[in-house]
PDB file of C-alpha atoms and ligand atoms in Angstrom:
ATOM      1  CA  MET A   1       5.718  -7.018  34.722  1.00 89.00           C
ATOM      2  CA  SER A   2       4.671  -7.311  31.052  1.00 94.00           C
ATOM      3  CA  VAL A   3       7.103  -6.727  28.203  1.00 98.00           C
ATOM      4  CA  PHE A   4       5.121  -3.559  27.409  1.00 98.00           C
ATOM      5  CA  SER A   5       5.510  -2.197  30.919  1.00 98.00           C
ATOM      6  CA  GLN A   6       9.263  -2.704  30.511  1.00 98.00           C
ATOM      7  CA  ILE A   7       9.139  -0.851  27.161  1.00 98.00           C
ATOM      8  CA  ILE A   8       7.128   1.994  28.781  1.00 98.00           C
ATOM      9  CA  ASP A   9       9.690   2.351  31.572  1.00 97.00           C
ATOM     10  CA  ARG A  10      12.591   2.051  29.093  1.00 97.00           C
ATOM     11  CA  SER A  11      14.083  -1.074  30.628  1.00 97.00           C
ATOM     12  CA  ILE A  12      13.891  -2.698  27.228  1.00 97.00           C
ATOM     13  CA  PRO A  13      14.231  -0.820  23.913  1.00 98.00           C
ATOM     14  CA  ALA A  14      11.581  -0.210  21.254  1.00 98.00           C
ATOM     15  CA  THR A  15      11.034   2.115  18.308  1.00 98.00           C
ATOM     16  CA  VAL A  16       8.595   4.654  19.696  1.00 98.00           C
ATOM     17  CA  VAL A  17       6.426   6.374  17.098  1.00 98.00           C
ATOM     18  CA  ALA A  18       4.124   8.343  19.434  1.00 98.00           C
ATOM     19  CA  GLU A  19       3.759   8.920  23.130  1.00 98.00           C
ATOM     20  CA  ASP A  20       1.780  10.995  25.593  1.00 98.00           C
ATOM     21  CA  ASP A  21       0.776  10.709  29.229  1.00 98.00           C
ATOM     22  CA  ARG A  22      -1.733   7.864  28.567  1.00 98.00           C
ATOM     23  CA  VAL A  23      -0.398   5.771  25.679  1.00 98.00           C
ATOM     24  CA  ILE A  24       2.758   4.728  23.875  1.00 98.00           C
ATOM     25  CA  ALA A  25       2.876   3.568  20.262  1.00 98.00           C
ATOM     26  CA  ILE A  26       5.736   1.352  19.078  1.00 98.00           C
ATOM     27  CA  GLU A  27       6.760  -0.535  15.953  1.00 98.00           C
ATOM     28  CA  ASP A  28       5.831  -4.221  16.334  1.00 98.00           C
ATOM     29  CA  ILE A  29       9.009  -6.300  16.573  1.00 98.00           C
ATOM     30  CA  ALA A  30       7.628  -8.827  14.048  1.00 98.00           C
ATOM     31  CA  PRO A  31       5.551  -6.798  11.582  1.00 98.00           C
ATOM     32  CA  LYS A  32       2.737  -8.524   9.686  1.00 96.00           C
ATOM     33  CA  ALA A  33       2.026  -5.560   7.393  1.00 97.00           C
ATOM     34  CA  PRO A  34       3.883  -2.594   5.875  1.00 97.00           C
ATOM     35  CA  VAL A  35       2.566  -0.513   8.801  1.00 98.00           C
ATOM     36  CA  HIS A  36       2.327  -2.491  12.038  1.00 98.00           C
ATOM     37  CA  VAL A  37       2.254  -0.324  15.121  1.00 98.00           C
ATOM     38  CA  LEU A  38       1.116  -1.259  18.609  1.00 98.00           C
ATOM     39  CA  VAL A  39      -0.822   1.352  20.596  1.00 99.00           C
ATOM     40  CA  ILE A  40      -0.478   0.511  24.262  1.00 98.00           C
ATOM     41  CA  PRO A  41      -2.111   2.186  27.293  1.00 98.00           C
ATOM     42  CA  LYS A  42       0.561   2.999  29.872  1.00 98.00           C
ATOM     43  CA  THR A  43      -1.529   1.538  32.662  1.00 98.00           C
ATOM     44  CA  ASP A  44      -1.174  -2.235  33.167  1.00 97.00           C
ATOM     45  CA  ALA A  45      -4.603  -2.437  34.813  1.00 98.00           C
ATOM     46  CA  TYR A  46      -6.351  -3.953  31.793  1.00 98.00           C
ATOM     47  CA  ALA A  47      -5.416  -7.295  30.221  1.00 98.00           C
ATOM     48  CA  ASN A  48      -7.563  -6.928  27.135  1.00 98.00           C
ATOM     49  CA  VAL A  49      -9.897  -4.608  25.219  1.00 98.00           C
ATOM     50  CA  SER A  50     -13.048  -5.791  26.973  1.00 98.00           C
ATOM     51  CA  GLU A  51     -11.604  -4.977  30.374  1.00 98.00           C
ATOM     52  CA  LEU A  52     -10.454  -1.584  29.009  1.00 98.00           C
ATOM     53  CA  ALA A  53     -13.880  -0.770  27.527  1.00 98.00           C
ATOM     54  CA  ALA A  54     -15.572  -1.607  30.805  1.00 98.00           C
ATOM     55  CA  GLY A  55     -13.045   0.106  33.025  1.00 98.00           C
ATOM     56  CA  ASP A  56     -11.977   3.216  31.096  1.00 98.00           C
ATOM     57  CA  PRO A  57     -13.878   3.852  27.853  1.00 98.00           C
ATOM     58  CA  ALA A  58     -12.256   7.290  27.451  1.00 98.00           C
ATOM     59  CA  LEU A  59      -8.820   5.602  27.353  1.00 99.00           C
ATOM     60  CA  LEU A  60     -10.086   3.137  24.770  1.00 99.00           C
ATOM     61  CA  ALA A  61     -11.298   6.086  22.678  1.00 98.00           C
ATOM     62  CA  HIS A  62      -7.859   7.671  23.056  1.00 98.00           C
ATOM     63  CA  VAL A  63      -6.239   4.477  21.817  1.00 99.00           C
ATOM     64  CA  VAL A  64      -8.464   4.578  18.723  1.00 98.00           C
ATOM     65  CA  ALA A  65      -7.719   8.274  18.123  1.00 98.00           C
ATOM     66  CA  THR A  66      -4.035   7.554  18.390  1.00 98.00           C
ATOM     67  CA  ALA A  67      -4.346   4.732  15.844  1.00 98.00           C
ATOM     68  CA  GLN A  68      -6.170   7.053  13.503  1.00 98.00           C
ATOM     69  CA  ARG A  69      -3.441   9.691  13.804  1.00 98.00           C
ATOM     70  CA  ILE A  70      -0.726   7.116  13.014  1.00 98.00           C
ATOM     71  CA  ALA A  71      -2.700   5.893  10.010  1.00 98.00           C
ATOM     72  CA  ASP A  72      -3.211   9.500   8.868  1.00 98.00           C
ATOM     73  CA  GLU A  73       0.557  10.002   8.982  1.00 97.00           C
ATOM     74  CA  ARG A  74       1.525   6.689   7.355  1.00 96.00           C
ATOM     75  CA  ALA A  75      -1.304   5.245   5.305  1.00 96.00           C
ATOM     76  CA  GLY A  76      -3.736   7.910   4.118  1.00 97.00           C
ATOM     77  CA  GLY A  77      -5.937   7.415   7.127  1.00 97.00           C
ATOM     78  CA  GLN A  78      -7.027   3.858   6.370  1.00 97.00           C
ATOM     79  CA  PHE A  79      -6.168   1.031   8.729  1.00 98.00           C
ATOM     80  CA  ARG A  80      -7.191  -2.223  10.388  1.00 98.00           C
ATOM     81  CA  LEU A  81      -7.399  -2.242  14.186  1.00 98.00           C
ATOM     82  CA  VAL A  82      -6.932  -5.627  15.896  1.00 98.00           C
ATOM     83  CA  PHE A  83      -7.263  -6.440  19.563  1.00 98.00           C
ATOM     84  CA  ASN A  84      -6.394 -10.106  20.074  1.00 98.00           C
ATOM     85  CA  THR A  85      -8.432 -11.126  23.122  1.00 98.00           C
ATOM     86  CA  GLY A  86      -7.539 -14.432  24.755  1.00 98.00           C
ATOM     87  CA  GLU A  87      -4.810 -17.042  24.123  1.00 98.00           C
ATOM     88  CA  ALA A  88      -6.965 -18.964  21.661  1.00 98.00           C
ATOM     89  CA  ALA A  89      -7.389 -15.758  19.655  1.00 98.00           C
ATOM     90  CA  GLY A  90      -3.635 -15.215  19.400  1.00 97.00           C
ATOM     91  CA  GLN A  91      -3.091 -12.932  22.351  1.00 98.00           C
ATOM     92  CA  THR A  92       0.420 -13.370  23.799  1.00 98.00           C
ATOM     93  CA  VAL A  93       0.871 -10.255  25.904  1.00 98.00           C
ATOM     94  CA  PHE A  94      -1.808  -9.697  28.497  1.00 98.00           C
ATOM     95  CA  HIS A  95      -1.486  -5.934  28.761  1.00 98.00           C
ATOM     96  CA  VAL A  96      -4.053  -4.429  26.434  1.00 98.00           C
ATOM     97  CA  HIS A  97      -2.748  -3.209  23.083  1.00 98.00           C
ATOM     98  CA  ALA A  98      -4.153  -2.365  19.635  1.00 98.00           C
ATOM     99  CA  HIS A  99      -2.443  -3.534  16.491  1.00 98.00           C
ATOM    100  CA  VAL A 100      -2.612  -0.808  13.837  1.00 98.00           C
ATOM    101  CA  LEU A 101      -2.187  -2.566  10.451  1.00 98.00           C
ATOM    102  CA  ALA A 102      -2.067  -0.626   7.176  1.00 97.00           C
ATOM    103  CA  GLY A 103      -0.486  -0.391   3.791  1.00 93.00           C
ATOM    104  CA  ASP A 104      -1.277  -2.994   1.119  1.00 81.00           C
ATOM    105  CA  LEU A 105      -2.975  -5.427   3.471  1.00 84.00           C
ATOM    106  CA  GLN A 106      -3.546  -8.946   2.168  1.00 73.00           C
ATOM    107  CA  GLU A 107      -6.983 -10.365   2.576  1.00 69.00           C
ATOM    108  CA  GLY A 108      -7.113 -11.995   6.002  1.00 64.00           C
ATOM    109  CA  THR A 109      -4.062 -10.301   7.414  1.00 64.00           C
ATOM    110  CA  LEU A 110      -4.294 -10.559  11.177  1.00 61.00           C
ATOM    111  CA  ALA A 111      -1.805  -9.773  13.858  1.00 51.00           C
ATOM    112  CA  SER A 112      -0.816 -13.269  14.841  1.00 50.00           C
TER     113      SER A 112
HETATM  114  P1  5GP B   1      -0.577 -10.184  20.784  1.00 64.64           P
HETATM  115  O1  5GP B   1      -0.120 -11.556  20.207  1.00 64.64           O
HETATM  116  O2  5GP B   1      -0.588 -10.263  22.301  1.00 64.64           O
HETATM  117  O3  5GP B   1      -1.890  -9.675  20.178  1.00 64.64           O
HETATM  118  O4  5GP B   1       0.462  -9.138  20.342  1.00 64.64           O
HETATM  119  C1  5GP B   1       1.732  -8.994  20.911  1.00 64.64           C
HETATM  120  C2  5GP B   1       2.606  -8.353  19.899  1.00 64.64           C
HETATM  121  O5  5GP B   1       3.705  -7.811  20.558  1.00 64.64           O
HETATM  122  C3  5GP B   1       3.127  -9.285  18.798  1.00 64.64           C
HETATM  123  O6  5GP B   1       2.727  -8.806  17.552  1.00 64.64           O
HETATM  124  C4  5GP B   1       4.635  -9.249  19.007  1.00 64.64           C
HETATM  125  O7  5GP B   1       5.359  -9.277  17.763  1.00 64.64           O
HETATM  126  C5  5GP B   1       4.834  -7.948  19.761  1.00 64.64           C
HETATM  127  N1  5GP B   1       5.965  -7.971  20.669  1.00 64.64           N
HETATM  128  C6  5GP B   1       6.285  -8.923  21.575  1.00 64.64           C
HETATM  129  N2  5GP B   1       7.423  -8.589  22.219  1.00 64.64           N
HETATM  130  C7  5GP B   1       7.812  -7.389  21.725  1.00 64.64           C
HETATM  131  C8  5GP B   1       8.901  -6.538  22.031  1.00 64.64           C
HETATM  132  O8  5GP B   1       9.755  -6.800  22.887  1.00 64.64           O
HETATM  133  N3  5GP B   1       9.014  -5.416  21.290  1.00 64.64           N
HETATM  134  C9  5GP B   1       8.094  -5.092  20.350  1.00 64.64           C
HETATM  135  N4  5GP B   1       8.294  -3.920  19.696  1.00 64.64           N
HETATM  136  N5  5GP B   1       7.042  -5.867  20.061  1.00 64.64           N
HETATM  137  C10 5GP B   1       6.884  -7.010  20.746  1.00 64.64           C
END
């Protein structure tokens, strides 16, 4: 079970900033920007954004809409959305998640 599935079922703690029946959004434990929130589909069926786009595009759109809402609340609506895809690209948790980065981003700020 991924660390995110354990956060979703509350077996490990996280700071939850938004939640509904399809996604949870949490503060990243190691923030790389003033705003660094992870938007995570509750299903563990998709390892990365390409699988999610192919398997459930409506859920991907909901992830993006949730990211926008968080950025609206915290950063005037402007944000960077990062999906690390594959180990060589910095992905460490193979349960699809979007990094929402905002607030005085440095050039080249990435999630990992
Ligand atoms: P990835 O490297 O897979 O794109 O992103 C995984 C992210 O999850 C990293 O930014 C990392 O800091 C975050 N992360 C890993 N474990 C935990 C945890 O237990 N709690 C929270 N809140 N974030 C985590």
